PDB file of C-alpha atoms and ligand atoms in Angstrom:
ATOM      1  CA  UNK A   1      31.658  61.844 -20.302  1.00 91.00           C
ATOM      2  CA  UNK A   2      27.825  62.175 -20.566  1.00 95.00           C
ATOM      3  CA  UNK A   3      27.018  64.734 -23.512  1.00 97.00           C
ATOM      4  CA  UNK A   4      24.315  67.559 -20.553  1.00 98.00           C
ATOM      5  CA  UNK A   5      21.279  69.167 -21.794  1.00 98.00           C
ATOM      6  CA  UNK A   6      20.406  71.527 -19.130  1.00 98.00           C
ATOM      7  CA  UNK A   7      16.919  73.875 -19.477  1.00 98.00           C
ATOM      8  CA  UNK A   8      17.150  77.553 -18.051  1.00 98.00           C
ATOM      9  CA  UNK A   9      13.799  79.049 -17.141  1.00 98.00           C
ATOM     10  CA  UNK A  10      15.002  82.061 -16.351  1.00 98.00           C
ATOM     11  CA  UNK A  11      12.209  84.242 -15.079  1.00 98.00           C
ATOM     12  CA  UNK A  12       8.887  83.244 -16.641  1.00 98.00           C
ATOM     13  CA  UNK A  13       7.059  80.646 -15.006  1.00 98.00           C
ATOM     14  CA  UNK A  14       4.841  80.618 -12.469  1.00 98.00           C
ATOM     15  CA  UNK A  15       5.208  77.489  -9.131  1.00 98.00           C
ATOM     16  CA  UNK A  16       2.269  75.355 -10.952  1.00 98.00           C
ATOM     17  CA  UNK A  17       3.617  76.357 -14.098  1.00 98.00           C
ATOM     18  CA  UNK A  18       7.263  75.067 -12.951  1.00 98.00           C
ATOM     19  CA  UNK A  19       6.369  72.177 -11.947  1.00 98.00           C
ATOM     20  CA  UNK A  20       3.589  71.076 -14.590  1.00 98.00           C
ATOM     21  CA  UNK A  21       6.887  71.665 -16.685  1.00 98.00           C
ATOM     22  CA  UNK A  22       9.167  69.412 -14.780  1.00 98.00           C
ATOM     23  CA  UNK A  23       7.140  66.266 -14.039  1.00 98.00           C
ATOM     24  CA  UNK A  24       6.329  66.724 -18.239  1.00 98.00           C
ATOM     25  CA  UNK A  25      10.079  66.930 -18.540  1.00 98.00           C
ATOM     26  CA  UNK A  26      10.948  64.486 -16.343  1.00 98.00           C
ATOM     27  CA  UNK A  27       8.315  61.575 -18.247  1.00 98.00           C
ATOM     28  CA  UNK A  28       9.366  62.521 -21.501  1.00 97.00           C
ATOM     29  CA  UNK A  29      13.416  61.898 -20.752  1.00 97.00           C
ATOM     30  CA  UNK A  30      12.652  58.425 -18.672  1.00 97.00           C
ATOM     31  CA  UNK A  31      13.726  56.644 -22.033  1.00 96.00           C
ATOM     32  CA  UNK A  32      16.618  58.325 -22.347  1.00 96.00           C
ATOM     33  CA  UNK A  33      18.118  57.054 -18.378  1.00 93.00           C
ATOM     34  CA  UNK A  34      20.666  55.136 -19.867  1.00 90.00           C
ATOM     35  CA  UNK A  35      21.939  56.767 -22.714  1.00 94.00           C
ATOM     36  CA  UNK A  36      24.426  58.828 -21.837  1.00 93.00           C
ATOM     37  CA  UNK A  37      22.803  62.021 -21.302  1.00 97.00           C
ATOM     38  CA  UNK A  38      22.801  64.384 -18.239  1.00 98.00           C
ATOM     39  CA  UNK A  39      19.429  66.426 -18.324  1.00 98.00           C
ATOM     40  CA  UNK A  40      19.490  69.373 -16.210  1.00 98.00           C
ATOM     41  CA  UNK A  41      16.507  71.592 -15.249  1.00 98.00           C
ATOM     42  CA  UNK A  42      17.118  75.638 -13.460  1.00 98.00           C
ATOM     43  CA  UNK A  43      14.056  76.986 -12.206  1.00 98.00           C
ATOM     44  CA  UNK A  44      13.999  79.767 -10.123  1.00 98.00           C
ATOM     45  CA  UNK A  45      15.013  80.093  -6.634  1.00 98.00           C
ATOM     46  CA  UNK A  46      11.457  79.585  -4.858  1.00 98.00           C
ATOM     47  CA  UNK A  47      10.721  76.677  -7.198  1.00 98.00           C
ATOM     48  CA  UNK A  48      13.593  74.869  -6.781  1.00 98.00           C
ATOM     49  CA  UNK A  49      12.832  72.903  -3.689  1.00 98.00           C
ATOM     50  CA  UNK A  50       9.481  72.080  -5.016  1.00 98.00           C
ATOM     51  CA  UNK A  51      10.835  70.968  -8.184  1.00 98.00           C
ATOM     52  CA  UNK A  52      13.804  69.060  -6.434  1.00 98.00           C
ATOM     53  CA  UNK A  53      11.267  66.932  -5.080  1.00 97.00           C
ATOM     54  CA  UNK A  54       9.034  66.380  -8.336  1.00 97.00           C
ATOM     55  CA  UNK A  55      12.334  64.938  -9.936  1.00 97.00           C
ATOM     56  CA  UNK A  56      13.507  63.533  -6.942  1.00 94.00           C
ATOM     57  CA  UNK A  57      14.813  59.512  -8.042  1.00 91.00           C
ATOM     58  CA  UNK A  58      14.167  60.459 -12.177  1.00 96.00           C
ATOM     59  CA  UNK A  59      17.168  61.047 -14.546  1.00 96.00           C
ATOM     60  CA  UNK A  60      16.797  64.753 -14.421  1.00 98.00           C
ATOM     61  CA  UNK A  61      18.633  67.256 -12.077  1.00 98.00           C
ATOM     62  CA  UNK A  62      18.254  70.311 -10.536  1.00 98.00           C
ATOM     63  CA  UNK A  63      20.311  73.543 -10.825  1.00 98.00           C
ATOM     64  CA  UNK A  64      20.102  76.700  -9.923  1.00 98.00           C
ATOM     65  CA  UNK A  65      19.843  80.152 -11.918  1.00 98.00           C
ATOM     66  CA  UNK A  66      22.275  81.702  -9.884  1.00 98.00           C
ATOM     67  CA  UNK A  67      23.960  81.551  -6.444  1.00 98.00           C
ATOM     68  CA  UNK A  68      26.219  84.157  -4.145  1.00 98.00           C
ATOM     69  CA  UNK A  69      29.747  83.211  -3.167  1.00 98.00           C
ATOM     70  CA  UNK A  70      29.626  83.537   0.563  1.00 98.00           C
ATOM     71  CA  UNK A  71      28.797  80.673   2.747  1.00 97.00           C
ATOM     72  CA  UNK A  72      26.430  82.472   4.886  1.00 96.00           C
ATOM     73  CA  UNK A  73      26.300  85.999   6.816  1.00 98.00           C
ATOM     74  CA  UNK A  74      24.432  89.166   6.651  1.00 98.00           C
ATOM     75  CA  UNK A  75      24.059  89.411   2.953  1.00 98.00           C
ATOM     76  CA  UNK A  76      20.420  90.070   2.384  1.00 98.00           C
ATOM     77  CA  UNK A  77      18.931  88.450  -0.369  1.00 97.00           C
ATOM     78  CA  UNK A  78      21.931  86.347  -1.130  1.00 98.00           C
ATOM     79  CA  UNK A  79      21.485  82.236  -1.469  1.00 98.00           C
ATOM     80  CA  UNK A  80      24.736  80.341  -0.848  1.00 98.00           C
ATOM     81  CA  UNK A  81      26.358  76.917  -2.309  1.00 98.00           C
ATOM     82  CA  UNK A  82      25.577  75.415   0.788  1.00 97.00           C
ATOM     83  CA  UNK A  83      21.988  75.951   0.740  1.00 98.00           C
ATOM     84  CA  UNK A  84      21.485  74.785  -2.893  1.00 98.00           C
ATOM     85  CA  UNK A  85      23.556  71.449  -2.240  1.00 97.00           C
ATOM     86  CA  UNK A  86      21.077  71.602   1.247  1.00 96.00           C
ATOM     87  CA  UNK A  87      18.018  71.338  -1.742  1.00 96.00           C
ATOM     88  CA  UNK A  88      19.231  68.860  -3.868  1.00 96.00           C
ATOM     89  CA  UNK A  89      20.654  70.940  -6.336  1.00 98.00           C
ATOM     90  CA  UNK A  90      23.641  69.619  -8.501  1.00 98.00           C
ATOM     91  CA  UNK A  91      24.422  72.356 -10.763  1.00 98.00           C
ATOM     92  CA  UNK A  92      24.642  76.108 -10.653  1.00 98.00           C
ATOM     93  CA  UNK A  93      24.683  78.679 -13.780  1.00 98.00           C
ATOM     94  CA  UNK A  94      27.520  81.239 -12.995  1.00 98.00           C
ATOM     95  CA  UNK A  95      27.389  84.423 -15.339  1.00 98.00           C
ATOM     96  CA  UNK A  96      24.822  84.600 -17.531  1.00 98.00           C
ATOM     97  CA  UNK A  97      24.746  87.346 -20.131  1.00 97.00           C
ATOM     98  CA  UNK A  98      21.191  88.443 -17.698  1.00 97.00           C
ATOM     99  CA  UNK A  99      23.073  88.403 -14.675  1.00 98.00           C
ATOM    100  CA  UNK A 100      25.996  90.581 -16.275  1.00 97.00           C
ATOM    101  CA  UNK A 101      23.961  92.838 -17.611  1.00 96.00           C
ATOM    102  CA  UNK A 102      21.141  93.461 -15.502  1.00 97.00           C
ATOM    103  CA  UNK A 103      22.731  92.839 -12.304  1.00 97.00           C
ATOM    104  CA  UNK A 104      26.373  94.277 -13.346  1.00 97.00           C
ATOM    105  CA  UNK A 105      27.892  90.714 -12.599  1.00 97.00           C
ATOM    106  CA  UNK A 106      31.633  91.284 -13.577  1.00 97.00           C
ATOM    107  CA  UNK A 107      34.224  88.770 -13.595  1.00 97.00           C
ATOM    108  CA  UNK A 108      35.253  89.011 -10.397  1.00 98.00           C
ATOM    109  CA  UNK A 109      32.148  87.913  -9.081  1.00 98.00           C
ATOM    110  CA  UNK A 110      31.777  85.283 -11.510  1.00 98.00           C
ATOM    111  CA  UNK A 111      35.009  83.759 -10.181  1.00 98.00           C
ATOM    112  CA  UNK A 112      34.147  84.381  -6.729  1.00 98.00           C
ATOM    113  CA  UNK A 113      30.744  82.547  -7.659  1.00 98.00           C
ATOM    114  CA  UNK A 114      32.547  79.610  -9.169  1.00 98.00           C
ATOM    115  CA  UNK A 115      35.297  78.984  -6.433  1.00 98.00           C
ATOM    116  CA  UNK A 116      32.260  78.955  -4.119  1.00 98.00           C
ATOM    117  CA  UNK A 117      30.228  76.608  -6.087  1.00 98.00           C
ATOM    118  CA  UNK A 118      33.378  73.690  -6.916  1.00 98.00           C
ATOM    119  CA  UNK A 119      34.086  74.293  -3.045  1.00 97.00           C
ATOM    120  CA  UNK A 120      30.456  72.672  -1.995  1.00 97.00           C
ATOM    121  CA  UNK A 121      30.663  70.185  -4.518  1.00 97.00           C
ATOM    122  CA  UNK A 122      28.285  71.955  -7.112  1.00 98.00           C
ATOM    123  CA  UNK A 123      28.954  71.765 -10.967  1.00 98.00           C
ATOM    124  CA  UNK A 124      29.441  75.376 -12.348  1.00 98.00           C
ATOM    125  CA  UNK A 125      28.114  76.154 -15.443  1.00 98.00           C
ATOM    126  CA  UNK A 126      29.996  78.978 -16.413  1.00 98.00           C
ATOM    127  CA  UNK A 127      28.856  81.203 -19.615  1.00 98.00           C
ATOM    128  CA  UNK A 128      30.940  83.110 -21.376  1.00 98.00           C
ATOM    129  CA  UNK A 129      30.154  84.663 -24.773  1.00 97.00           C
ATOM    130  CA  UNK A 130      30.762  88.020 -26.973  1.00 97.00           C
ATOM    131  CA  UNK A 131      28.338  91.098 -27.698  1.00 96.00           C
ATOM    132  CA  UNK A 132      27.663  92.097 -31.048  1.00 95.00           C
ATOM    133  CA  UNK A 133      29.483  94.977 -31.007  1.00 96.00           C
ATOM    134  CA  UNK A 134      32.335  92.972 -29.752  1.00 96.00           C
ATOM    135  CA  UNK A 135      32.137  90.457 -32.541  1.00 94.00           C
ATOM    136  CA  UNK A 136      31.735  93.479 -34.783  1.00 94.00           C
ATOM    137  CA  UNK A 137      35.006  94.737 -33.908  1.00 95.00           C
ATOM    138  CA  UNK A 138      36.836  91.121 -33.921  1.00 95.00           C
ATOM    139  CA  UNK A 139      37.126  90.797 -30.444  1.00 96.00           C
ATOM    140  CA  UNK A 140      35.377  87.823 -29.666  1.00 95.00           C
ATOM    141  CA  UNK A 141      38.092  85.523 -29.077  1.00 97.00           C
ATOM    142  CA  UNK A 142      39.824  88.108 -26.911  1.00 97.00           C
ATOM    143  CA  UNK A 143      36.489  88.543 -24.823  1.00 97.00           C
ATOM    144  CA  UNK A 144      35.849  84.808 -24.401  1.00 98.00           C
ATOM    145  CA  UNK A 145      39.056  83.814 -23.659  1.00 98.00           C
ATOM    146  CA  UNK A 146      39.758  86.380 -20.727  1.00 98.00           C
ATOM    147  CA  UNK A 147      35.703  85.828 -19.682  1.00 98.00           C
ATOM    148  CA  UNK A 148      37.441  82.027 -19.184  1.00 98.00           C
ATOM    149  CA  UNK A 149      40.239  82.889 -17.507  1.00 98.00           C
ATOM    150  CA  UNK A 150      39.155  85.251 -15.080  1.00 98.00           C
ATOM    151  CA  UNK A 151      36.225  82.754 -14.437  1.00 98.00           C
ATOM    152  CA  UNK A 152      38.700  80.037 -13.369  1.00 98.00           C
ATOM    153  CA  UNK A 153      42.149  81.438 -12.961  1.00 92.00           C
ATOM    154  CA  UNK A 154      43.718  80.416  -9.644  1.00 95.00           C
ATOM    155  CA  UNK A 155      41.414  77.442  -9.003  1.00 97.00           C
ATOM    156  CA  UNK A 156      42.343  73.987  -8.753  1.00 96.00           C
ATOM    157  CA  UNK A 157      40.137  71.183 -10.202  1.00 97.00           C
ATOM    158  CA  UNK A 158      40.351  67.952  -8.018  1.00 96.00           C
ATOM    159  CA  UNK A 159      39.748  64.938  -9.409  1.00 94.00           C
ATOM    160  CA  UNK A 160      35.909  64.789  -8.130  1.00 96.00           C
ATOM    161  CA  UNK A 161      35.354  68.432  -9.528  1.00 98.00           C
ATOM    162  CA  UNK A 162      33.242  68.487 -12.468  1.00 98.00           C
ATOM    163  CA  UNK A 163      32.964  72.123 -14.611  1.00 98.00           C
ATOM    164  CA  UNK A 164      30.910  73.481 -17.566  1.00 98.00           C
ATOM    165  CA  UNK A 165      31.777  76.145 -19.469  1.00 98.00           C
ATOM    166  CA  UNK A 166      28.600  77.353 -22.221  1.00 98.00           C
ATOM    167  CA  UNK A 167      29.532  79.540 -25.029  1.00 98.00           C
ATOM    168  CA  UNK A 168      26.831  81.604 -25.242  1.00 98.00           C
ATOM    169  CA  UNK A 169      27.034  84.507 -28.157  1.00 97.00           C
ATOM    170  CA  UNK A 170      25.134  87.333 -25.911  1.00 96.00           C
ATOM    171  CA  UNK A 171      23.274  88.909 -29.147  1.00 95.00           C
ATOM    172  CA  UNK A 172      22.205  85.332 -29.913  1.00 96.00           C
ATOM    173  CA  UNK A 173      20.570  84.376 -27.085  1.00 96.00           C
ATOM    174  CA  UNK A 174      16.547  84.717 -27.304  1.00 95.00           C
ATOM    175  CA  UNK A 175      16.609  86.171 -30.842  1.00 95.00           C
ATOM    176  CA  UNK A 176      15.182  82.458 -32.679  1.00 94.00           C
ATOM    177  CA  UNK A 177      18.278  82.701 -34.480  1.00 93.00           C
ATOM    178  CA  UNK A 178      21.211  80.618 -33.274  1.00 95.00           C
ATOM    179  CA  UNK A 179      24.905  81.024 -34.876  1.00 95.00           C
ATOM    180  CA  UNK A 180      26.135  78.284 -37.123  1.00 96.00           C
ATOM    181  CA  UNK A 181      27.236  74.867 -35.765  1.00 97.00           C
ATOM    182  CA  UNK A 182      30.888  75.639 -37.049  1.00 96.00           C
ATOM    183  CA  UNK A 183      30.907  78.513 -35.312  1.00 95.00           C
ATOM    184  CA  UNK A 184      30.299  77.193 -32.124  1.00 97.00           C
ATOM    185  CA  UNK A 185      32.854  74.503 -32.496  1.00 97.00           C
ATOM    186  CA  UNK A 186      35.415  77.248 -33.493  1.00 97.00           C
ATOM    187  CA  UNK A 187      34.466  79.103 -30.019  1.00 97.00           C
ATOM    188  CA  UNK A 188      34.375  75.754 -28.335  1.00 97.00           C
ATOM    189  CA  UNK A 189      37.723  75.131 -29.477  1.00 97.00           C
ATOM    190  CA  UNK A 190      38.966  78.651 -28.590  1.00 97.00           C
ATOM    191  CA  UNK A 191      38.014  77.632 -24.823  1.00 98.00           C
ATOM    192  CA  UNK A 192      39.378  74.218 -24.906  1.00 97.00           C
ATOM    193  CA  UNK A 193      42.775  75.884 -26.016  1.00 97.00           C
ATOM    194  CA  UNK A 194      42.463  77.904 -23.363  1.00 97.00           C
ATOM    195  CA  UNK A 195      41.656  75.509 -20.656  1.00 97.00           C
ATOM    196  CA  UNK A 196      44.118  73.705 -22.110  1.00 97.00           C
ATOM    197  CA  UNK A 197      47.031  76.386 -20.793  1.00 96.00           C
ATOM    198  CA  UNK A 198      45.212  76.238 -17.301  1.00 96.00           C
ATOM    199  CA  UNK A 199      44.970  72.606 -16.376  1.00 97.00           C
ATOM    200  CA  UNK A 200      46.248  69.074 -17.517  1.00 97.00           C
ATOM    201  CA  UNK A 201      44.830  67.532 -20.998  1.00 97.00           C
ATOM    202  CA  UNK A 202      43.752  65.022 -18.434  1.00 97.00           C
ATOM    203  CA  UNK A 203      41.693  67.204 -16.637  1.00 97.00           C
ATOM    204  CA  UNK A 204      39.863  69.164 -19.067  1.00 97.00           C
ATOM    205  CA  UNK A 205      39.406  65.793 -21.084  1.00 97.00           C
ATOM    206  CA  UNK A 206      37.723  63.890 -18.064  1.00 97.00           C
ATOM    207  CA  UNK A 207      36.208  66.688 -15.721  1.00 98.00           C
ATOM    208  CA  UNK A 208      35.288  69.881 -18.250  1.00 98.00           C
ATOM    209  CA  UNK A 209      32.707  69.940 -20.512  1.00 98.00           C
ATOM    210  CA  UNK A 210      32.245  72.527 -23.510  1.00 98.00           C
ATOM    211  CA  UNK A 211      28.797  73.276 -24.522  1.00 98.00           C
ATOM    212  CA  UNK A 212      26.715  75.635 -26.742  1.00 98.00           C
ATOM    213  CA  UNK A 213      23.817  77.897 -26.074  1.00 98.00           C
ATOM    214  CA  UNK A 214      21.876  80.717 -28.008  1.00 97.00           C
ATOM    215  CA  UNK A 215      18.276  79.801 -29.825  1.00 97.00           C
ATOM    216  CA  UNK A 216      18.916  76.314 -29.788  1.00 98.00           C
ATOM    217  CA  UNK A 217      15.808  73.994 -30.717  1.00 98.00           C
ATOM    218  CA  UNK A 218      14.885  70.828 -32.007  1.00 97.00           C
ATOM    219  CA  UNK A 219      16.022  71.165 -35.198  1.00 97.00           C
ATOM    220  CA  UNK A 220      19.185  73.122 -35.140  1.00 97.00           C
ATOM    221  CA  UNK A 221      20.472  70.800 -32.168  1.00 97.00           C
ATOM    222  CA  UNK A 222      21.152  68.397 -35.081  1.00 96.00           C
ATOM    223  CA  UNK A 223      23.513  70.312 -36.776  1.00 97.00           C
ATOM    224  CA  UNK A 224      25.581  71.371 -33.097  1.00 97.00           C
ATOM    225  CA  UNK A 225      25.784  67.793 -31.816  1.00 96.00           C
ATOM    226  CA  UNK A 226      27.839  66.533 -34.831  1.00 95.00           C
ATOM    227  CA  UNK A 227      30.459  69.144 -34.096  1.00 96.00           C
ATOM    228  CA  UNK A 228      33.333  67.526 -32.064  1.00 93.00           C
ATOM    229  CA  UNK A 229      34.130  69.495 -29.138  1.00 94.00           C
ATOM    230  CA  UNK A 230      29.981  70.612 -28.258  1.00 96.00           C
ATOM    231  CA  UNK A 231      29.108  67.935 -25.639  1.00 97.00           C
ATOM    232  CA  UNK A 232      25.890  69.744 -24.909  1.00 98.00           C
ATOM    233  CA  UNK A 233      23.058  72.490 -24.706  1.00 98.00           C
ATOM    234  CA  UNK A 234      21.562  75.760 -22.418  1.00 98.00           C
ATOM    235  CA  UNK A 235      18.681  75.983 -23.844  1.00 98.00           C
ATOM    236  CA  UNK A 236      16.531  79.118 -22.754  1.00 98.00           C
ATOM    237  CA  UNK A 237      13.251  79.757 -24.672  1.00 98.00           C
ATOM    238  CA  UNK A 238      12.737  75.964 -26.230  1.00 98.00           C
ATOM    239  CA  UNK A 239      13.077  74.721 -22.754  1.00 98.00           C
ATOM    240  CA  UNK A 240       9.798  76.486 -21.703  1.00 98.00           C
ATOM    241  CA  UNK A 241       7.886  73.543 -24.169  1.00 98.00           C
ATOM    242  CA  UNK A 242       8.067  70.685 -22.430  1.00 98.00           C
ATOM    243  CA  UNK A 243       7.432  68.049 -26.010  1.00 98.00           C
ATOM    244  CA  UNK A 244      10.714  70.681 -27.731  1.00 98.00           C
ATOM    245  CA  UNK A 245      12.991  70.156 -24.961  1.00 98.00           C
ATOM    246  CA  UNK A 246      12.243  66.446 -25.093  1.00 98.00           C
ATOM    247  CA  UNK A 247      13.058  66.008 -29.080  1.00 98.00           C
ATOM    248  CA  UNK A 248      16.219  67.911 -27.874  1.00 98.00           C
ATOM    249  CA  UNK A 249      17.389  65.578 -25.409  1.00 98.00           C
ATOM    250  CA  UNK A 250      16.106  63.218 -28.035  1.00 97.00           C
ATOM    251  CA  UNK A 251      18.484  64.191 -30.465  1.00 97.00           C
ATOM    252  CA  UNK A 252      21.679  64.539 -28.393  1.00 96.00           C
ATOM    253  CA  UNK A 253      21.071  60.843 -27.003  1.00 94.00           C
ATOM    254  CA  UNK A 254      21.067  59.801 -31.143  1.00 79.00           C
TER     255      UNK A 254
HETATM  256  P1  LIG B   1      17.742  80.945 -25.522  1.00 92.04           P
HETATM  257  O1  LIG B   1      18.515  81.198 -24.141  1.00 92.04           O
HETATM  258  O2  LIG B   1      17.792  79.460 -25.777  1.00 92.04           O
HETATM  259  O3  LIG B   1      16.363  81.445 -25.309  1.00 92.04           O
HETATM  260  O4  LIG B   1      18.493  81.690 -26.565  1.00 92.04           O
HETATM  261  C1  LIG B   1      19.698  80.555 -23.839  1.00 92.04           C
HETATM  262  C2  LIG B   1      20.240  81.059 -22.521  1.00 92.04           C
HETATM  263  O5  LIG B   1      19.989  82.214 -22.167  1.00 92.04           O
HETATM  264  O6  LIG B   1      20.905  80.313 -21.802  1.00 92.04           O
END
């Protein structure tokens, strides 16, 4: 499977911004079409049809920040699978450490969020990840592995499905400081096992991929790509520079 290097805005740019960003994004990865590397960008919700089109026919594709789990209805301010697969989007980020915190996203609605998503044919990208005072009091593999489980428990995977699941260390993520490559293959690892007791070795091998993200840039990347089981990046803040993300993707495709 293609190793994914997928950019989250988050909440920062403005529409010219956005897409001044995307069409720089989308000439600097041209090169990189055939070399087995998916490159994802997540803008926000009233970019994203804008930017669907700026990429439309390129090598990069669009995904959203977020999404809600029902198909339609009176649910005011909601945006559904179908209307991001409507815009050309490909991907969806389920559960961000920003969407559990600020918007109280528990994991319940993360798995409602992900059924919804596989069910129109969307990839999930599903982020799990300790706090520091979890780490602190040696939880972490406890809190990733039920974040995991919860996320996906009850769900079948067909054969078309494709899932991501991002470790993302929550105190990590924006500080400049990512955690060491070993580290995130140990979590990585923790997940596989734990995917692992959920679906076929056939499965997670061929339709799940494990990646990191947390203050990656262009030169720690190096270090996280030679691990074995990280097949790719979230990349917050560094995505914002259009030349960075580009020696990122760069470096994966090495
Ligand atoms: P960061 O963000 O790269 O700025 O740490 C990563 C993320 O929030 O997905």
């Amino acid at each position: 499977m293609n190793k994914i290097v997928i950019a989250n805005w988050k909440m920062n740019l403005s529409l010219r911004q956005t897409l001044d960003l995307a069409k720089k994004i989308k000439k600097g990865v041209k090169k990189f079409r055939k070399k087995g590397v998916d490159v994802v960008v997540c803008p926000s919700y009233t970019a994203l049809s804008e930017v669907g089109e700026a990429i439309r026919k390129s090598n990069v594709k669009l995904g959203s920040q977020d999404v809600f789990w029902e198909e339609k209805g009176p649910f005011t301010s909601g945006v559904s699978s179908l209307m991001l697969k409507e815009i050309g989007c490909k991907y969806v980020i389920v559960g961000h450490s920003e969407r559990r915190r600020y918007w109280n996203e528990d994991d319940w609605m993360v798995h409602q969020k992900v059924k919804a998503a596989i069910k129109a044919g969307l990839i999930p990208i599903i982020c799990v990840g300790e706090k520091f005072e979890e780490r602190k009091d040696h939880k972490k593999d406890h809190v990733i592995i039920k974040q995991v489980s919860r996320a996906l428990e009850g769900i079948k995977i067909k054969k078309t499905d494709k899932v991501i699941v991002a470790y993302e260390p929550v105190w990590v993520i924006g500080s400049g400081q990512a955690v060491k490559p070993e580290e995130a293959e140990y979590a990585n690892k923790v997940i596989k096992t734990r995917l692992l007791d959920l679906y076929s070795k056939k499965l997670v091998n061929e339709n799940f991929r494990i990646i990191y993200g947390g203050s990656v840039d262009s030169k720690n990347v190096k270090g996280f790509i030679q691990q074995e089981t990280v097949q790719g990046f979230l990349v917050g803040g560094k995505s914002l520079e259009g030349e960075e993300f580009v020696k990122i993707v760069k470096a994966v495709v090495k």
